[in-house]
PDB file of C-alpha atoms in Angstrom:
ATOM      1  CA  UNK A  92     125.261 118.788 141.809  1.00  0.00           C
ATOM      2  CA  UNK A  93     127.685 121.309 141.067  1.00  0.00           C
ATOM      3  CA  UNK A  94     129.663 122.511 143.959  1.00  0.00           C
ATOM      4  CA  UNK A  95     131.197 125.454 143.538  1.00  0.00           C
ATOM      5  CA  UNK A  96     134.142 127.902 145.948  1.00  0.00           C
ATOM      6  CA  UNK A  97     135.103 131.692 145.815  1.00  0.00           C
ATOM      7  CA  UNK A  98     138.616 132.756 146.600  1.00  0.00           C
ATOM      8  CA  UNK A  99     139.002 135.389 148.620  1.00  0.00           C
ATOM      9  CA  UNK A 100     135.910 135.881 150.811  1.00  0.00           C
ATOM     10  CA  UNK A 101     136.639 139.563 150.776  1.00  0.00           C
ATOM     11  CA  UNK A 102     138.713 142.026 149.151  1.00  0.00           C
ATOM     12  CA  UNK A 103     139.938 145.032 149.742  1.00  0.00           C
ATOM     13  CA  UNK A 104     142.275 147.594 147.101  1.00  0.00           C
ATOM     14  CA  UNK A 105     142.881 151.028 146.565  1.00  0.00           C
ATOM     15  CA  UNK A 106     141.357 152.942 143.779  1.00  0.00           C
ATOM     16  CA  UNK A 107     143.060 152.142 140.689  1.00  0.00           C
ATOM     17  CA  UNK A 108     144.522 149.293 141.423  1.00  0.00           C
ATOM     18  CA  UNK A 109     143.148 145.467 139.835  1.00  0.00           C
ATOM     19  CA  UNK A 110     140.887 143.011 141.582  1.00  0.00           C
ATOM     20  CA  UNK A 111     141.180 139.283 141.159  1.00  0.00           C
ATOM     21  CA  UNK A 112     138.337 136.736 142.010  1.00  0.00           C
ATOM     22  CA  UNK A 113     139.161 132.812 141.241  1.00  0.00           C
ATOM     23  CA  UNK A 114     135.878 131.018 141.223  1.00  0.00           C
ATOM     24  CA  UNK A 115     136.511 126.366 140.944  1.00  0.00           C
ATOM     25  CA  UNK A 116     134.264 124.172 140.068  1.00  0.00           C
ATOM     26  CA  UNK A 117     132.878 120.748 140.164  1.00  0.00           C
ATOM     27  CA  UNK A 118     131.222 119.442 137.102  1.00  0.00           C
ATOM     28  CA  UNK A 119     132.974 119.123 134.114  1.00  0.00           C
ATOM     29  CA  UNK A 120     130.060 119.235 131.808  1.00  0.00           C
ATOM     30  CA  UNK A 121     129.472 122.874 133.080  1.00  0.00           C
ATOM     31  CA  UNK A 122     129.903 124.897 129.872  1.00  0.00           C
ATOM     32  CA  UNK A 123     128.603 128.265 130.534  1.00  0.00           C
ATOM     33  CA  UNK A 124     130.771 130.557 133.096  1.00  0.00           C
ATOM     34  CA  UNK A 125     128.321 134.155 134.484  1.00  0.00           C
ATOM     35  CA  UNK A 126     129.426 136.688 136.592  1.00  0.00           C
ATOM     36  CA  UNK A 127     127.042 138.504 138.795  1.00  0.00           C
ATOM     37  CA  UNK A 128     127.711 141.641 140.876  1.00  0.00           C
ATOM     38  CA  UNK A 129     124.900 142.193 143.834  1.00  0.00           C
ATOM     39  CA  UNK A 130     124.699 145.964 145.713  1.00  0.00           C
ATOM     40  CA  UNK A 131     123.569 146.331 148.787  1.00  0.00           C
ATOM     41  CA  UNK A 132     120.175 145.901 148.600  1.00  0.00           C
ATOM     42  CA  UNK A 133     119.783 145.198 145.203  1.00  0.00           C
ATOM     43  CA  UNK A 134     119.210 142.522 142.938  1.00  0.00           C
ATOM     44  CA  UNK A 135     122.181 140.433 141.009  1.00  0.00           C
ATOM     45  CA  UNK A 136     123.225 141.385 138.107  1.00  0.00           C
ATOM     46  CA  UNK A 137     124.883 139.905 134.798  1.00  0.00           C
ATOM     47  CA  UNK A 138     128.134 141.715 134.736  1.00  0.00           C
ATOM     48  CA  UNK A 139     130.228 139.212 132.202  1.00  0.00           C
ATOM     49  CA  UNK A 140     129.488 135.952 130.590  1.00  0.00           C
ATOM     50  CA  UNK A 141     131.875 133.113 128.981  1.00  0.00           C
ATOM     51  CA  UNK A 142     131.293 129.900 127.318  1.00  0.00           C
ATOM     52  CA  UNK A 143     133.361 126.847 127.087  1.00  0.00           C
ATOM     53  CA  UNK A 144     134.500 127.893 123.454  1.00  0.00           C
ATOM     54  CA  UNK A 145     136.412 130.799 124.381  1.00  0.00           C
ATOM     55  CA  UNK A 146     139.475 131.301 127.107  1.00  0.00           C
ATOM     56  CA  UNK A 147     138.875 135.062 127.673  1.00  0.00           C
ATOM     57  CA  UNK A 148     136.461 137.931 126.983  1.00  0.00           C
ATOM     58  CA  UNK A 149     136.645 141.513 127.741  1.00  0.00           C
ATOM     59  CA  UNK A 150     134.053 144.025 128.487  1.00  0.00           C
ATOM     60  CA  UNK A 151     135.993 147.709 129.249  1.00  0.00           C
ATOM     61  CA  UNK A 152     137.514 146.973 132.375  1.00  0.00           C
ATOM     62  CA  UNK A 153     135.825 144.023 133.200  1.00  0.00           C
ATOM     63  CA  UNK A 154     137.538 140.339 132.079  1.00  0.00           C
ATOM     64  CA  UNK A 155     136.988 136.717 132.399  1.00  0.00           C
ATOM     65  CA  UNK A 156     139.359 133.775 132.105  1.00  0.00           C
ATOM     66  CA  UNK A 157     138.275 130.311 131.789  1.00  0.00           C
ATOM     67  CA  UNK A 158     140.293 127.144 132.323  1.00  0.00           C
ATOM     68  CA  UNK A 159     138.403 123.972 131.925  1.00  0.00           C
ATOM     69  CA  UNK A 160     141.221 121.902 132.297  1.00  0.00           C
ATOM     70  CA  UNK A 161     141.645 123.213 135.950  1.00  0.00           C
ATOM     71  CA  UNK A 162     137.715 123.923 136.368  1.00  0.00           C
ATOM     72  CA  UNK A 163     138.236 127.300 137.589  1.00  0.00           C
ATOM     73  CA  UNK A 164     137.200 130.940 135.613  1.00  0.00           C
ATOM     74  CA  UNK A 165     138.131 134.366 136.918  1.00  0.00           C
ATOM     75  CA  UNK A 166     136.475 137.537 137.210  1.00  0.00           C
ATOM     76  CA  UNK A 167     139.544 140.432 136.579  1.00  0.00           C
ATOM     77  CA  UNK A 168     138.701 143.971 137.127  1.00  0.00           C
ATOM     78  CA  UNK A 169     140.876 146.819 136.205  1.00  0.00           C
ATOM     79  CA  UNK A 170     141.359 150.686 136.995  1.00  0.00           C
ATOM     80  CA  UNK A 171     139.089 149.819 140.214  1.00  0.00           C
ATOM     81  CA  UNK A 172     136.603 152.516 141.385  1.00  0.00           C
ATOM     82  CA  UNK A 173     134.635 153.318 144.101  1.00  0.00           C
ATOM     83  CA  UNK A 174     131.180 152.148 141.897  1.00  0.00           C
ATOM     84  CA  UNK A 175     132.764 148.558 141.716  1.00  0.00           C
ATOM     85  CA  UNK A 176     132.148 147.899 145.532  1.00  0.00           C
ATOM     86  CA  UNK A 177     129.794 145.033 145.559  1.00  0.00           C
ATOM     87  CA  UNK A 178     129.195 141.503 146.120  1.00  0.00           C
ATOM     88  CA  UNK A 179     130.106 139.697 143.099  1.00  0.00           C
ATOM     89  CA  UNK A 180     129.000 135.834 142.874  1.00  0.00           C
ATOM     90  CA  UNK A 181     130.103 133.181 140.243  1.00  0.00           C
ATOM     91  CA  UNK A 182     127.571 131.258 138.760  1.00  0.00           C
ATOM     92  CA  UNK A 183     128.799 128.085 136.470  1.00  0.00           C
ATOM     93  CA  UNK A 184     126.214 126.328 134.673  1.00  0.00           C
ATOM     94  CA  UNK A 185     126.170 122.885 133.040  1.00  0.00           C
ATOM     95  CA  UNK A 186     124.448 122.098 130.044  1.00  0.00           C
ATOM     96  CA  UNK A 187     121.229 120.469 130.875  1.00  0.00           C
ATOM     97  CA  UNK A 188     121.065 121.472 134.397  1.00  0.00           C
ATOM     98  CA  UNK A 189     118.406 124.336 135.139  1.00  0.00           C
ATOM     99  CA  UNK A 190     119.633 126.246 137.780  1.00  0.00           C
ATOM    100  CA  UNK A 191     122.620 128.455 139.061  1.00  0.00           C
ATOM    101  CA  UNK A 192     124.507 127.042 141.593  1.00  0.00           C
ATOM    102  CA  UNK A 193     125.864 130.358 143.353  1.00  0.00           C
ATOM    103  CA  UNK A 194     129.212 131.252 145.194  1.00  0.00           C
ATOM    104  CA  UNK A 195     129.057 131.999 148.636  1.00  0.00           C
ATOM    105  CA  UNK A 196     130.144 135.221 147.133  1.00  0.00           C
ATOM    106  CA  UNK A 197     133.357 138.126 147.204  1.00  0.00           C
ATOM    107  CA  UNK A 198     132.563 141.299 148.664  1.00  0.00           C
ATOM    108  CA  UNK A 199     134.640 143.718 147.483  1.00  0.00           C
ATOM    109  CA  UNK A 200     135.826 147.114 148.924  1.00  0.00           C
ATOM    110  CA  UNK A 201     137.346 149.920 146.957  1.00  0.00           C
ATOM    111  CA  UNK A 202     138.962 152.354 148.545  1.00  0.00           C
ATOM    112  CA  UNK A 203     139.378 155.942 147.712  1.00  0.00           C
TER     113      UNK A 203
ATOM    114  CA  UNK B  47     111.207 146.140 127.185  1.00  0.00           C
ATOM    115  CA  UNK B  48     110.338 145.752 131.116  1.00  0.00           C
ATOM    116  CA  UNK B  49     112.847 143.687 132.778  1.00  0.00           C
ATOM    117  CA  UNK B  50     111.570 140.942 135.253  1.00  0.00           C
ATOM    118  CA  UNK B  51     108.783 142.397 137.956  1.00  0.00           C
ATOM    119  CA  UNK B  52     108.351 141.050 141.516  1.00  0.00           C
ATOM    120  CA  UNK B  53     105.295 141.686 144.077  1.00  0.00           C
ATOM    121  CA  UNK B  54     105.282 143.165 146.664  1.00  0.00           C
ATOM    122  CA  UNK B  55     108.674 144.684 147.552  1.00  0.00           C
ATOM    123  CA  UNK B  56     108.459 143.748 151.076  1.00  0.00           C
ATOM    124  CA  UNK B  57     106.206 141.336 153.298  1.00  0.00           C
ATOM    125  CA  UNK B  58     105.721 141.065 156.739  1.00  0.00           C
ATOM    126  CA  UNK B  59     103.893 137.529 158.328  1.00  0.00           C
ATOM    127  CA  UNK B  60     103.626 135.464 160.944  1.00  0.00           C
ATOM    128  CA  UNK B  61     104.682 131.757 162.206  1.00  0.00           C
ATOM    129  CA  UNK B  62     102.314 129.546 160.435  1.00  0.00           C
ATOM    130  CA  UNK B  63     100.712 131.565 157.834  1.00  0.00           C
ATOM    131  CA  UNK B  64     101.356 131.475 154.498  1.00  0.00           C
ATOM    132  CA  UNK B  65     102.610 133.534 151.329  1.00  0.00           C
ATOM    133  CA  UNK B  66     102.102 134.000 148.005  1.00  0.00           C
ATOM    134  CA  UNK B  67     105.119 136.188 145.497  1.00  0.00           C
ATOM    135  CA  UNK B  68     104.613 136.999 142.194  1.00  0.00           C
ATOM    136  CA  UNK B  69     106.969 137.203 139.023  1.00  0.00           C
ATOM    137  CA  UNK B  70     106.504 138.401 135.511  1.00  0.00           C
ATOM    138  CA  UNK B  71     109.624 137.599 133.404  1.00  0.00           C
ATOM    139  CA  UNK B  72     111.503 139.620 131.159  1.00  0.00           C
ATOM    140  CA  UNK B  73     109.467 140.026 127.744  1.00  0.00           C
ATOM    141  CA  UNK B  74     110.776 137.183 125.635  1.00  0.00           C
ATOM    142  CA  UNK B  75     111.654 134.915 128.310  1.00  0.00           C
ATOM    143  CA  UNK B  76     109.942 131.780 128.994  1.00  0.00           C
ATOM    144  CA  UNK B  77     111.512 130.260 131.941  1.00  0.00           C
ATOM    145  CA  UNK B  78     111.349 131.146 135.546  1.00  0.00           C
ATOM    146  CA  UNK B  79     113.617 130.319 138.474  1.00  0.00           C
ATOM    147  CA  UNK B  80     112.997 131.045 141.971  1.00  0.00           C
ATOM    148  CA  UNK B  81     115.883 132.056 144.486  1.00  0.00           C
ATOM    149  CA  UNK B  82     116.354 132.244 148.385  1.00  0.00           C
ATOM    150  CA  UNK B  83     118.495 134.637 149.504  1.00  0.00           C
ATOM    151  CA  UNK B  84     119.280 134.957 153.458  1.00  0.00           C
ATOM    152  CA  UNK B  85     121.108 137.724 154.873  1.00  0.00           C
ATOM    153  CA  UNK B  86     125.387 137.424 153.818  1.00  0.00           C
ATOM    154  CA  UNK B  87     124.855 134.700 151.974  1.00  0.00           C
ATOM    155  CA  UNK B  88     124.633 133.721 148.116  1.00  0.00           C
ATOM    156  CA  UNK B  89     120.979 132.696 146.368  1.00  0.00           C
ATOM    157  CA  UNK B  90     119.609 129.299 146.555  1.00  0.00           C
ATOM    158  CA  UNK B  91     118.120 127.274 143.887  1.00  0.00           C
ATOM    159  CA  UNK B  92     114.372 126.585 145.179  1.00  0.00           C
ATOM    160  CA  UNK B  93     112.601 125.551 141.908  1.00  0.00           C
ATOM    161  CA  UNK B  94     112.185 126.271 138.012  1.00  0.00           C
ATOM    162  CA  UNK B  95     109.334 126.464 135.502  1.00  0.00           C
ATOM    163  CA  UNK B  96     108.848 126.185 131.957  1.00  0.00           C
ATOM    164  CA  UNK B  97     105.936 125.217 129.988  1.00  0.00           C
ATOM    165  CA  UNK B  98     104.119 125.374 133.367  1.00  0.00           C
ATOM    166  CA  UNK B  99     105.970 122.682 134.884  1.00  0.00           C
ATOM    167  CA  UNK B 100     108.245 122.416 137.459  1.00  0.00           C
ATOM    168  CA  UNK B 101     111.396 121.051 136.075  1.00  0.00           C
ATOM    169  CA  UNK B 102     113.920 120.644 138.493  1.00  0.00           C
ATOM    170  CA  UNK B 103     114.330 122.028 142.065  1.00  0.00           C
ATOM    171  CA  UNK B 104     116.572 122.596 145.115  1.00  0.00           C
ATOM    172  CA  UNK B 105     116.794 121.159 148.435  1.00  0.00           C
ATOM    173  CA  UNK B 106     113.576 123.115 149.841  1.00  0.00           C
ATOM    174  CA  UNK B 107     110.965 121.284 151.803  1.00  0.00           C
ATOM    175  CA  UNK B 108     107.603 120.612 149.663  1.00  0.00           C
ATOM    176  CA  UNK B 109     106.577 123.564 151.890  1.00  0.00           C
ATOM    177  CA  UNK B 110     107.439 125.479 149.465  1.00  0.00           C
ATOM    178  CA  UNK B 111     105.488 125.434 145.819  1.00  0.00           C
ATOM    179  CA  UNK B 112     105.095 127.019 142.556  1.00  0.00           C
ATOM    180  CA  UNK B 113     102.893 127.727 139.128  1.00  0.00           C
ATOM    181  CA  UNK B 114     103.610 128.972 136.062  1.00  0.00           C
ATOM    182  CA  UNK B 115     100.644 130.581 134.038  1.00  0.00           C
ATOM    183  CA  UNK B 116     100.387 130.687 130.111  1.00  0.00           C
ATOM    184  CA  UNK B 117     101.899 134.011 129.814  1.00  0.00           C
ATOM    185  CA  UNK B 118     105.051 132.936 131.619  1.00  0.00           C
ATOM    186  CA  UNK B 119     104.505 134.887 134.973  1.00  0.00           C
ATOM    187  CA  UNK B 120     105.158 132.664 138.107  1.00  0.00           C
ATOM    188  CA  UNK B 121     103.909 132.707 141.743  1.00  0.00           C
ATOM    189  CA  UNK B 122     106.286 130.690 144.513  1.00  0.00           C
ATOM    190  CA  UNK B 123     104.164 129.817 147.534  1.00  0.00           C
ATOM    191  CA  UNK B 124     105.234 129.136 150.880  1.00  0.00           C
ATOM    192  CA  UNK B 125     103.001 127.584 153.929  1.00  0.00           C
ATOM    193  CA  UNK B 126     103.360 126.649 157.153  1.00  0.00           C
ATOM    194  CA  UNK B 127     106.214 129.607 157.584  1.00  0.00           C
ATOM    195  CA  UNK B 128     109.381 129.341 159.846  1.00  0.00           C
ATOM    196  CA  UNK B 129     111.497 132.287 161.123  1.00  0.00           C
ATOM    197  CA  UNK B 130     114.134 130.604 159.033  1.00  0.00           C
ATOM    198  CA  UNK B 131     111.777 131.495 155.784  1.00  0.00           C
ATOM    199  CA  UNK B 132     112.968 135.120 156.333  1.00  0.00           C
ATOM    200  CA  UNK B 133     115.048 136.278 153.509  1.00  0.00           C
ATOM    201  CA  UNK B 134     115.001 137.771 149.863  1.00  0.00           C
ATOM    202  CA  UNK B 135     113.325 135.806 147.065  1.00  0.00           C
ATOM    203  CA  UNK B 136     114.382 136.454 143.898  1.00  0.00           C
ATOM    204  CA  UNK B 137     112.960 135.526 140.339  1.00  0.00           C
ATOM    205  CA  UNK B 138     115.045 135.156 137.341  1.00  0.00           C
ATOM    206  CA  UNK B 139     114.194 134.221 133.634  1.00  0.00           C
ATOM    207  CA  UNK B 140     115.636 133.316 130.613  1.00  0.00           C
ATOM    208  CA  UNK B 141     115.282 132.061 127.546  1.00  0.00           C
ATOM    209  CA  UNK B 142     114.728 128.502 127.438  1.00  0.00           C
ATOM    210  CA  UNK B 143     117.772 127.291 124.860  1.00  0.00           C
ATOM    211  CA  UNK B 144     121.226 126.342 126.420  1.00  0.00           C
ATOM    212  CA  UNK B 145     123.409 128.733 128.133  1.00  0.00           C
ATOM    213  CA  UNK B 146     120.979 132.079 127.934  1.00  0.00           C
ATOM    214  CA  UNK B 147     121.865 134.149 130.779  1.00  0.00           C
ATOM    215  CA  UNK B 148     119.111 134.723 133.564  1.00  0.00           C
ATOM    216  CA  UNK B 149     118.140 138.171 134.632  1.00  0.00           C
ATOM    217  CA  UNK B 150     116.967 138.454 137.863  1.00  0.00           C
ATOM    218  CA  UNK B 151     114.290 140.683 139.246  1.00  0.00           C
ATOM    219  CA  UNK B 152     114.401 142.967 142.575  1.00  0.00           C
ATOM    220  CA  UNK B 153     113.038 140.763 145.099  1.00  0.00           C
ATOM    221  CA  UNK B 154     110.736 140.247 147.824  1.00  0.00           C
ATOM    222  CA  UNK B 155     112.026 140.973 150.719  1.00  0.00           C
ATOM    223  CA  UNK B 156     109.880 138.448 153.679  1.00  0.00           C
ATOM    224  CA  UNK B 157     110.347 139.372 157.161  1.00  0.00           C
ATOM    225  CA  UNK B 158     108.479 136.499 159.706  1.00  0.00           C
ATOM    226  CA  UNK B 159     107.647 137.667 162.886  1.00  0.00           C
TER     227      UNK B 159
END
């Protein structure tokens, strides 16, 4: 199964300033890369997608980065504000394989 | 378009007993995961349905069981329950083709007493 790691745990910056959240992988064949960002409380949601057949994609201040090479994709958040404080998980997915094996998670803080 | 729908919001039960949550997925969708969530931590793959099979699953005891009914709705059922049951299940669907994101529901949150 896939295993899959977080980096950082947590993650604290100032409003304004980026956030950065590295998310490695296992399983080569995994070929479809999801972001989800979890609010107290609430229920995960699909912030940013990627597949294997691109290196980037943008969404307004929201990015991802893929590197299959390295097995790692990153979640990049710009112009940070205080709405963006969350837990945000990582999600890869292989092809063939039915379920998301989640992060442990990145809970980040924005301060104003 | 209703998103994906979860009963109840909130359970309370006892050691031993058993439980029964309900899912109705996203209109279009024909496959249905079920999550565990506990408290700080990430979801866990329990099980998956399509075509009203189960078609792969997690490291859960066979305690835990599920159904999937011709219109695509779901029910995960749980007996015998442990304190350690207590947590946030979560439904998600999706389309069943390759690399279709899921969309999750709001949970039920089960408390065991």
């Amino acid at each position: 199964g896939e295993n899959v790691e977080q980096h950082p745990s947590t993650l604290s910056v100032q409003e304004g300033d980026s956030a950065v959240i590295k998310c490695t992988y296992s399983d080569s064949a995994s070929n479809y890369f999801p972001w989800y960002k979890q609010e107290l409380g609430k229920r995960p949601q699909l912030i940013i997608d990627i597949r294997s057949n691109v290196g980037e994609k943008k969404d307004q201040r929201i990015a991802v980065t893929l590197n299959k090479t390295a097995k790692h994709f990153s979640l990049h958040i710009t112009e940070t504000q205080p709405e963006d404080s969350a837990v945000y998980f990582c999600a890869p997915y292989p092809t063939g394989d039915y379920k998301l094996s989640f992060g442990a998670g990145t809970t980040v803080t924005v301060r104003a | 378009d209703a998103g994906v729908t979860q009963s109840p919001t909130h359970l309370i039960k006892t050691r031993g007993q058993q439980v029964t949550l309900r899912c109705s997925p996203k209109s279009g969708h024909d496959t249905v995961s079920w999550y565990q969530q506990a408290l700080g931590q990430g979801p866990q793959f329990i099980f998956q349905y399509y075509e009203e099979e189960e078609r792969q699953r997690g490291n859960f005891p066979d305690r835990f069981s599920g159904h999937q009914f011709p219109n695509y709705s779901s029910e995960l059922n749980v007996n015998a329950l442990l304190l350690g049951d207590s947590a946030l299940y979560l439904c998600a669907s999706r389309k069943r083709q390759h690399n279709q994101p899921q969309h999750f529901g709001d949970g039920t949150r089960l408390s065991i007493l």
